[in-house]
Structure formats: structure tokens, C-alpha cells
Short mmCIF file of C-alpha atoms and ligand atoms in Angstrom, two decimals:
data_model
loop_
_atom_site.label_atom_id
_atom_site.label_comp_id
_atom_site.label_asym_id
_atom_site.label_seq_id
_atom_site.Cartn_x
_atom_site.Cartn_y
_atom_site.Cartn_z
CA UNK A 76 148.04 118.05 73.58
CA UNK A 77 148.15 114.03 73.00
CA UNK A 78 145.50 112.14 72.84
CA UNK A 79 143.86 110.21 75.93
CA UNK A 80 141.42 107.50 74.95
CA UNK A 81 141.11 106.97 79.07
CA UNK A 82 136.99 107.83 80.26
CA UNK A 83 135.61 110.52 81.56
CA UNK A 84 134.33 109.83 84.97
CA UNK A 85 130.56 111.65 86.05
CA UNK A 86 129.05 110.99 89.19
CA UNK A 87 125.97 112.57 91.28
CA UNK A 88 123.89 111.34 94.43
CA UNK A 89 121.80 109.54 91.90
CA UNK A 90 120.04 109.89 88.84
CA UNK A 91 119.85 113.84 88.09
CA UNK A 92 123.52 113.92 87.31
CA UNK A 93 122.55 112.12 83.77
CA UNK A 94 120.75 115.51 82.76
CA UNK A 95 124.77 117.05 82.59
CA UNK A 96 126.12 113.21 80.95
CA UNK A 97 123.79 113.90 78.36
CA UNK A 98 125.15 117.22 77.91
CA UNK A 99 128.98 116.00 77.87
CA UNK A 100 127.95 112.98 75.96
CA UNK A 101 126.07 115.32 73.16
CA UNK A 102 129.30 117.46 72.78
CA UNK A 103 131.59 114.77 72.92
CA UNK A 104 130.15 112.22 71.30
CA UNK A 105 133.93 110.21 71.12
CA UNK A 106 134.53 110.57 74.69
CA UNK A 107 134.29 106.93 76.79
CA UNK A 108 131.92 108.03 79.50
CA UNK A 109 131.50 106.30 82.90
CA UNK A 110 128.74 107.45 85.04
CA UNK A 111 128.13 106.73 88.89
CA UNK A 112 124.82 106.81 90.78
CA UNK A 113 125.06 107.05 94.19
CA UNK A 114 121.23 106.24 94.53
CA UNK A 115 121.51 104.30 97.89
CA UNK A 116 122.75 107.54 99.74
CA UNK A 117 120.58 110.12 97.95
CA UNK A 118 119.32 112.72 98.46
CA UNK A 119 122.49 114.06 99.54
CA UNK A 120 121.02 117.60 100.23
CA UNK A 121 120.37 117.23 103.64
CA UNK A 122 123.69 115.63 104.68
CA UNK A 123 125.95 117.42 106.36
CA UNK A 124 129.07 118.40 104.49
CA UNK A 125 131.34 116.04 106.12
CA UNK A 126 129.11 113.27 104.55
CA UNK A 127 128.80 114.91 101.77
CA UNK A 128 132.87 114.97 101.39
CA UNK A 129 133.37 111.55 102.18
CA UNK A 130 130.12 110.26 99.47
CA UNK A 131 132.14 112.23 97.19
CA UNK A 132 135.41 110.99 98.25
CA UNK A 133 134.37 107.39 97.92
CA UNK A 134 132.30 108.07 94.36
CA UNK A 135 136.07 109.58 93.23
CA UNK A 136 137.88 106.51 94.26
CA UNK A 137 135.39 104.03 92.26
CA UNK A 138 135.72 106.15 89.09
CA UNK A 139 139.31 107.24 89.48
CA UNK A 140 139.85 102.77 90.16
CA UNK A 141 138.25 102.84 86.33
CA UNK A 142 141.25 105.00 85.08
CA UNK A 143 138.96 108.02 84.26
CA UNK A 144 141.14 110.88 83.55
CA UNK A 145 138.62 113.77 84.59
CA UNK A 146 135.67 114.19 86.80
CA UNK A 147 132.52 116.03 86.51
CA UNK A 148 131.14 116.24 89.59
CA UNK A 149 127.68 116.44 88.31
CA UNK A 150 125.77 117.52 91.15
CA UNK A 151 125.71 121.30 92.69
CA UNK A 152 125.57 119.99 96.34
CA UNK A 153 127.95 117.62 96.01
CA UNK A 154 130.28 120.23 94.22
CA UNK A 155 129.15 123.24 96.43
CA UNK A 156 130.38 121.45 99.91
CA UNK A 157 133.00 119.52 98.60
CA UNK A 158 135.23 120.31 95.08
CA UNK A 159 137.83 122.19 97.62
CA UNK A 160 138.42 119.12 98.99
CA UNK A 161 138.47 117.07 96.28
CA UNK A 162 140.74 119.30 94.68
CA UNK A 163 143.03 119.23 97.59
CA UNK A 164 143.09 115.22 97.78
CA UNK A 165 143.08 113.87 94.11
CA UNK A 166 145.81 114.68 91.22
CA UNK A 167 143.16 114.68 89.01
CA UNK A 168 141.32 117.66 86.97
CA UNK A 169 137.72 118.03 88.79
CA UNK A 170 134.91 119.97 86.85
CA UNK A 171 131.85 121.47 89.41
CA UNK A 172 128.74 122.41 88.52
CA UNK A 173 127.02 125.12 89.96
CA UNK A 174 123.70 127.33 89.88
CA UNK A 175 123.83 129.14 86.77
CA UNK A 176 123.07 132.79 88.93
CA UNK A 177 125.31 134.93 86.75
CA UNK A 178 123.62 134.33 83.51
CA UNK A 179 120.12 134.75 85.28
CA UNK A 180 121.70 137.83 86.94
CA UNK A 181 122.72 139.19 83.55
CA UNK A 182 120.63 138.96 81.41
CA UNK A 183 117.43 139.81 84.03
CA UNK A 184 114.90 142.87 83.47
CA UNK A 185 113.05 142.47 86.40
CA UNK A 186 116.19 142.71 88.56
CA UNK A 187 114.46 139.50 90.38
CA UNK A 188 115.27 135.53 89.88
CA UNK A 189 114.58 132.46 91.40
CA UNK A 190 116.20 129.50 92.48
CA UNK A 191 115.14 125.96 92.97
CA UNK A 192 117.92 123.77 94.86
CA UNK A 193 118.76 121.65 97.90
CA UNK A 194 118.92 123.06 101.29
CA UNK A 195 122.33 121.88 100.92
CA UNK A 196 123.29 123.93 98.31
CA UNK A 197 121.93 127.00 99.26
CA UNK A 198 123.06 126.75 102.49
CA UNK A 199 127.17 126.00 101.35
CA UNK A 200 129.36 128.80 101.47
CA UNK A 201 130.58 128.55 97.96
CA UNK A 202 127.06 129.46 96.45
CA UNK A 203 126.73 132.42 99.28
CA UNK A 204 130.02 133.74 97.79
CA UNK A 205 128.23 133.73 94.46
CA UNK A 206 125.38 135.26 95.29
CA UNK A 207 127.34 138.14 97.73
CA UNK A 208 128.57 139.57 94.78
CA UNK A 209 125.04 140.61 92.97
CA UNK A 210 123.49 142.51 95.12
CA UNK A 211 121.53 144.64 93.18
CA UNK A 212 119.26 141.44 92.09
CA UNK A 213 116.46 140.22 94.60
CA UNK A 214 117.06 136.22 94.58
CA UNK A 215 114.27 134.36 96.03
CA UNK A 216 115.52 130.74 97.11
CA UNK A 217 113.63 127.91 97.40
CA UNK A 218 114.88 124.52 98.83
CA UNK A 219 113.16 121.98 96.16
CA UNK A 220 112.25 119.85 99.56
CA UNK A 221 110.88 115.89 98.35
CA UNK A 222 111.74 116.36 94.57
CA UNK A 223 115.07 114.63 94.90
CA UNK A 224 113.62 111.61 96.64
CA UNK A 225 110.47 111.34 94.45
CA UNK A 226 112.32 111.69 90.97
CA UNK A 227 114.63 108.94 92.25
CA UNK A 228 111.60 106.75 93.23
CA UNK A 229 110.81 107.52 89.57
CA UNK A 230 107.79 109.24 89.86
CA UNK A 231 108.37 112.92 87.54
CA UNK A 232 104.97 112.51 86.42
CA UNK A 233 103.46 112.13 89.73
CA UNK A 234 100.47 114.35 90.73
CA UNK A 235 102.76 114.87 94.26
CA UNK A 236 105.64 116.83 91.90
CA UNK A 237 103.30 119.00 90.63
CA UNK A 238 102.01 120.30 93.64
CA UNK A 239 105.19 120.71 95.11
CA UNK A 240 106.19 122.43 91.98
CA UNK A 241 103.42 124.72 92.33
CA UNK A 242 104.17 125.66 96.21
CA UNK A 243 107.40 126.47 95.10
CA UNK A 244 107.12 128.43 92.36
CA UNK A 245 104.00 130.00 92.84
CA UNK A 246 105.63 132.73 95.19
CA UNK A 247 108.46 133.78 92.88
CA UNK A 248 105.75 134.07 90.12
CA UNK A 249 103.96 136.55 92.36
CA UNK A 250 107.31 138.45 92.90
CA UNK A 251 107.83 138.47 89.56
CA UNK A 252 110.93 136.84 88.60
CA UNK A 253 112.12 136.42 84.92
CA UNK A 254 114.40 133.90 85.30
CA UNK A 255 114.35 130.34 87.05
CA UNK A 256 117.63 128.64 88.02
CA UNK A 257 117.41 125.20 88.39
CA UNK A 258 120.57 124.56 90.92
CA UNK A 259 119.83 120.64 91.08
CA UNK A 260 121.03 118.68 88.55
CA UNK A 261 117.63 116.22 89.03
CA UNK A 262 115.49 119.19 88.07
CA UNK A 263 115.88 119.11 84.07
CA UNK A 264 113.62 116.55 84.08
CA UNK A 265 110.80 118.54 85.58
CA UNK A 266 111.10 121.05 83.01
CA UNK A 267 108.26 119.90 81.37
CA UNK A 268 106.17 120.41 84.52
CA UNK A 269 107.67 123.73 85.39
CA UNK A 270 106.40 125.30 82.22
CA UNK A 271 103.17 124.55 82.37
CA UNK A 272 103.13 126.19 85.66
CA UNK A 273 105.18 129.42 84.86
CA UNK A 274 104.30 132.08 82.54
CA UNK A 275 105.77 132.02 79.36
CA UNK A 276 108.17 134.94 79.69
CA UNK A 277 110.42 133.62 82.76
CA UNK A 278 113.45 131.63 81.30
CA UNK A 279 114.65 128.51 82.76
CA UNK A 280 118.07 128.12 83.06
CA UNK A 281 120.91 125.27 83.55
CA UNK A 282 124.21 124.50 83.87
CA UNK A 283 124.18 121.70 81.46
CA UNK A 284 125.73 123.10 77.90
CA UNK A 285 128.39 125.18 80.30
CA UNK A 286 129.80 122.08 82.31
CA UNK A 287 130.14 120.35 78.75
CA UNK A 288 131.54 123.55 77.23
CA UNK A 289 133.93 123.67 80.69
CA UNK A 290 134.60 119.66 80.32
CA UNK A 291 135.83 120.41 76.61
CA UNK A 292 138.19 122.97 77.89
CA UNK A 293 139.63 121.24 79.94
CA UNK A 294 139.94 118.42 77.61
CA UNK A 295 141.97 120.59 75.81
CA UNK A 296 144.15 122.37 77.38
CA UNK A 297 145.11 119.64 79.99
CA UNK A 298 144.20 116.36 79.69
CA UNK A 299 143.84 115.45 75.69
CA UNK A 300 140.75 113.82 73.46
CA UNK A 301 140.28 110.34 72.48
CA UNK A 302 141.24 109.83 69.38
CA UNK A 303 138.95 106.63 68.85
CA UNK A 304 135.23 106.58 67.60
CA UNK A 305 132.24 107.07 69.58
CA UNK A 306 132.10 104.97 72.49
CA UNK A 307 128.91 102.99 74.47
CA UNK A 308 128.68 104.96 77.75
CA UNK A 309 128.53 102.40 81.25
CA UNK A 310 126.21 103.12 84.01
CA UNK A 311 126.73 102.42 87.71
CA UNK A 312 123.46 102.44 90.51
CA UNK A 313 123.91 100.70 93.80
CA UNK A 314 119.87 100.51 93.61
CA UNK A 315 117.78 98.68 91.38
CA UNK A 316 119.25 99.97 87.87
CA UNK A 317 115.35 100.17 87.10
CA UNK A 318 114.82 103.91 87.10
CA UNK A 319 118.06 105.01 85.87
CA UNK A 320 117.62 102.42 82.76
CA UNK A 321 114.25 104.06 82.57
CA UNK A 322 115.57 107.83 82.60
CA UNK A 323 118.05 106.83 79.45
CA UNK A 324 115.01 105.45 78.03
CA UNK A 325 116.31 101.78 77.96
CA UNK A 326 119.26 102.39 75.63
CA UNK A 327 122.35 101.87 77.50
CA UNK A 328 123.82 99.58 79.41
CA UNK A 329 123.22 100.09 83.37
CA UNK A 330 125.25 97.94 85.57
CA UNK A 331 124.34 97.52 89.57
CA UNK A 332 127.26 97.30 91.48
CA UNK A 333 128.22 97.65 95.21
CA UNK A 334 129.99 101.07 96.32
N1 DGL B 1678 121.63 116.18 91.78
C1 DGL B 1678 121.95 116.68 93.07
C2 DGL B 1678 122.24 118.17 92.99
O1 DGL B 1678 122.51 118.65 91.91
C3 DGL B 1678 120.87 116.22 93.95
C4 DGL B 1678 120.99 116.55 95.34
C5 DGL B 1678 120.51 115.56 96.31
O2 DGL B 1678 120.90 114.39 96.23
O3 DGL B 1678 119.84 116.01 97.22
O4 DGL B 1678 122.25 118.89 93.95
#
């Protein structure tokens, strides 16, 4: 395979998506990466999925107008309602990310998981076909309702999270689960919260490492490496770049632009 010093493109309904980018960018360290927050439309988990196809659609075309040479959809209900037809439209390699259920499913004693996502996501098809084919394992869903929207008005420390956190996950504690899936690409950054309020034996999982593992396939066997050093990431917001600057700690460069 030649090499391909074009960027990778990453985009999610806001914020969350940098959780996977910091996956991709960890792995890849000489990979150009552009990332796209589509914070003025989010949360996209209560769209229906012909908005959610055509926010996706028009995310593609900004990052695909930057010459990327892959995309990582890096948001489940984005990539649960709409990577068919993304797939279908674009001559370009697409990479999904999706609850990590097998994993959980595997590697489970109790027989019982949990997942936190959008409605959207747990509602698509896609993840129903997923979870069809274990059905020897009790999963208890649980739409994440208000964490989107709150962790985009930058508040993951707020006292509101916690007790939503609680409500949530108090129920699948009592039914004992071993495993958590978080099927939301915003959710990483309440793992900090989450442990505090779940016993230490039930394992969090997400699809982070795996999309950068899948995104280095790819690389590979399709679309070729950069063969120049490490490269400074660019972020896109069409919000205030305030919070996502904040969420990469202040070290890269966030850029507010209309799309
Ligand atoms: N990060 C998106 C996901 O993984 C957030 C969904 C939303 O915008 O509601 O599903």
C-alpha cells in the first residue's frame, strides 16, 4: 500500500466523538486528523433518522471538501441510522462505531449487562440486529435521557449528571449486571462519575481502542499511512469552541466555523 499523507476525517453531533479522536489520535500519532462538531444540531438522539442521514450527509461533505481520505463516524447514533447510507452515497471508506455488546456478552458471568445510549440508538435497527443474536444474555437498556445536552453545555461535573447517573444505573445494579456498555460516544467522560456509583466488579466498556484498531486496518489494507511526522490535529464547532477547547484541555487548536 502507498502512502497517503491526506487526513483522517472524525465527526459526531458534538463533543463526545473526541473520546474515539483521542483513541485514533493515540494509535496513530502521524495521522493528520480533522475533527467536526456538529454542536448546533446536537443531541442528535432524538432526531428522526432522516435527519439524522442528512446531519451526517452534510458533516461528510465538509470533511470529504478537506480531502480526508477516511471517515470515522464517531458517534453510535449517527452510525446506527445512517452508515448504510453513507456507504451507499460516498466513494469513500466509512468506519462506524457501535455499542461494544459482544465483548460485554462474552466475557459476562452474570449472563446480564447494561447499556447506556440514546433513544436513538437503541431504537435503530442495526443495534436490534446486534442484540437479536444473544439471546441467552438479559440486556437492560437505558436511554441516557439529558446527558448529551448537559455534557455539551459543559457541565460533567454537575450535581444534575450525577443524579441522572444514579436513576439510570441504579436499576441494572439491582439486576445485577457485570458489565456496562457505554453506547454514546459522550459517555467516556462520565466514567469518572459512573464508578463511584457502581460496584467495583461491573466493567465498563467502550468502543474506543476497537474503532482505532478498525481505523488502522483499514489504513492498511485500503487507503495507506502518512508517511510524514506527527501532525497538529484541527477542530471544527459551529458553537462557541469554548467547551470543546475545554474538553482537549486547551491544547489544540479549535476553529468555529459555519456548517
Ligand atoms: N455521541 C453521540 C452518540 O454516540 C451522541 C448522540 C446525541 O447527539 O444524542 O450517540
Amino acid at each position: 500500500m502507498n502512502s497517503n499523507n491526506q487526513p483522517i476525517g472524525i465527526f459526531d453531533s458534538g463533543i463526545g466523538g473526541t473520546s474515539i479522536w483521542s483513541a485514533i489520535h493515540q494509535l496513530l500519532p502521524n495521522e493528520k486528523t480533522i475533527y467536526l462538531a456538529d454542536s448546533k444540531n446536537a443531541p442528535y438522539g432524538q432526531k428522526s433518522k432522516k435527519e439524522i442521514i442528512e446531519l451526517s450527509m452534510k458533516n461528510t461533505d465538509f470533511l470529504l471538501e478537506m480531502n480526508c481520505k477516511l471517515i470515522v463516524v464517531a458517534c453510535n447514533t449517527a452510525t446506527t441510522n445512517a452508515i448504510q447510507e453513507l456507504r451507499a452515497k460516498y466513494n469513500v471508506p466509512f468506519i462506524g462505531i457501535e455499542p461494544a455488546i459482544k465483548p460485554a456478552v462474552t466475557h459476562s458471568k452474570t449472563q446480564i449487562i447494561g447499556i447506556l445510549a440514546t433513544q436513538g440508538t437503541l431504537n435503530s435497527e442495526l443495534f436490534n440486529k446486534t442484540t437479536e443474536k444473544y439471546q441467552d444474555t438479559k440486556i437492560i437498556e437505558q436511554v441516557g435521557h439529558g446527558l448529551v445536552q448537559l455534557i455539551e453545555n459543559g457541565e460533567i461535573n454537575s450535581p444534575e449528571i450525577t443524579k441522572l447517573l444514579h436513576s439510570y444505573l441504579q436499576p441494572m445494579i439491582e439486576a445485577n449486571i457485570d458489565y456496562l456498555v457505554l453506547g454514546c460516544s459522550h459517555y467516556p467522560y462520565l466514567i469518572p462519575q459512573i464508578k463511584k456509583i457502581l460496584p467495583e466488579h461491573i466493567q465498563i466498556i467502550d468502543s474506543g481502542e476497537a474503532v482505532a484498531k478498525q481505523t488502522q486496518n483499514i489504513l492498511r489494507e485500503k487507503v495507506g499511512f502518512a508517511s510524514v511526522e506527527e501532525k497538529q490535529p484541527i477542530f471544527y464547532t459551529n458553537t462557541n469552541p469554548k467547551v470543546l477547547s475545554e474538553i482537549l484541555e486547551n491544547k489544540y487548536m479549535v476553529l468555529q466555523k459555519e456548517f
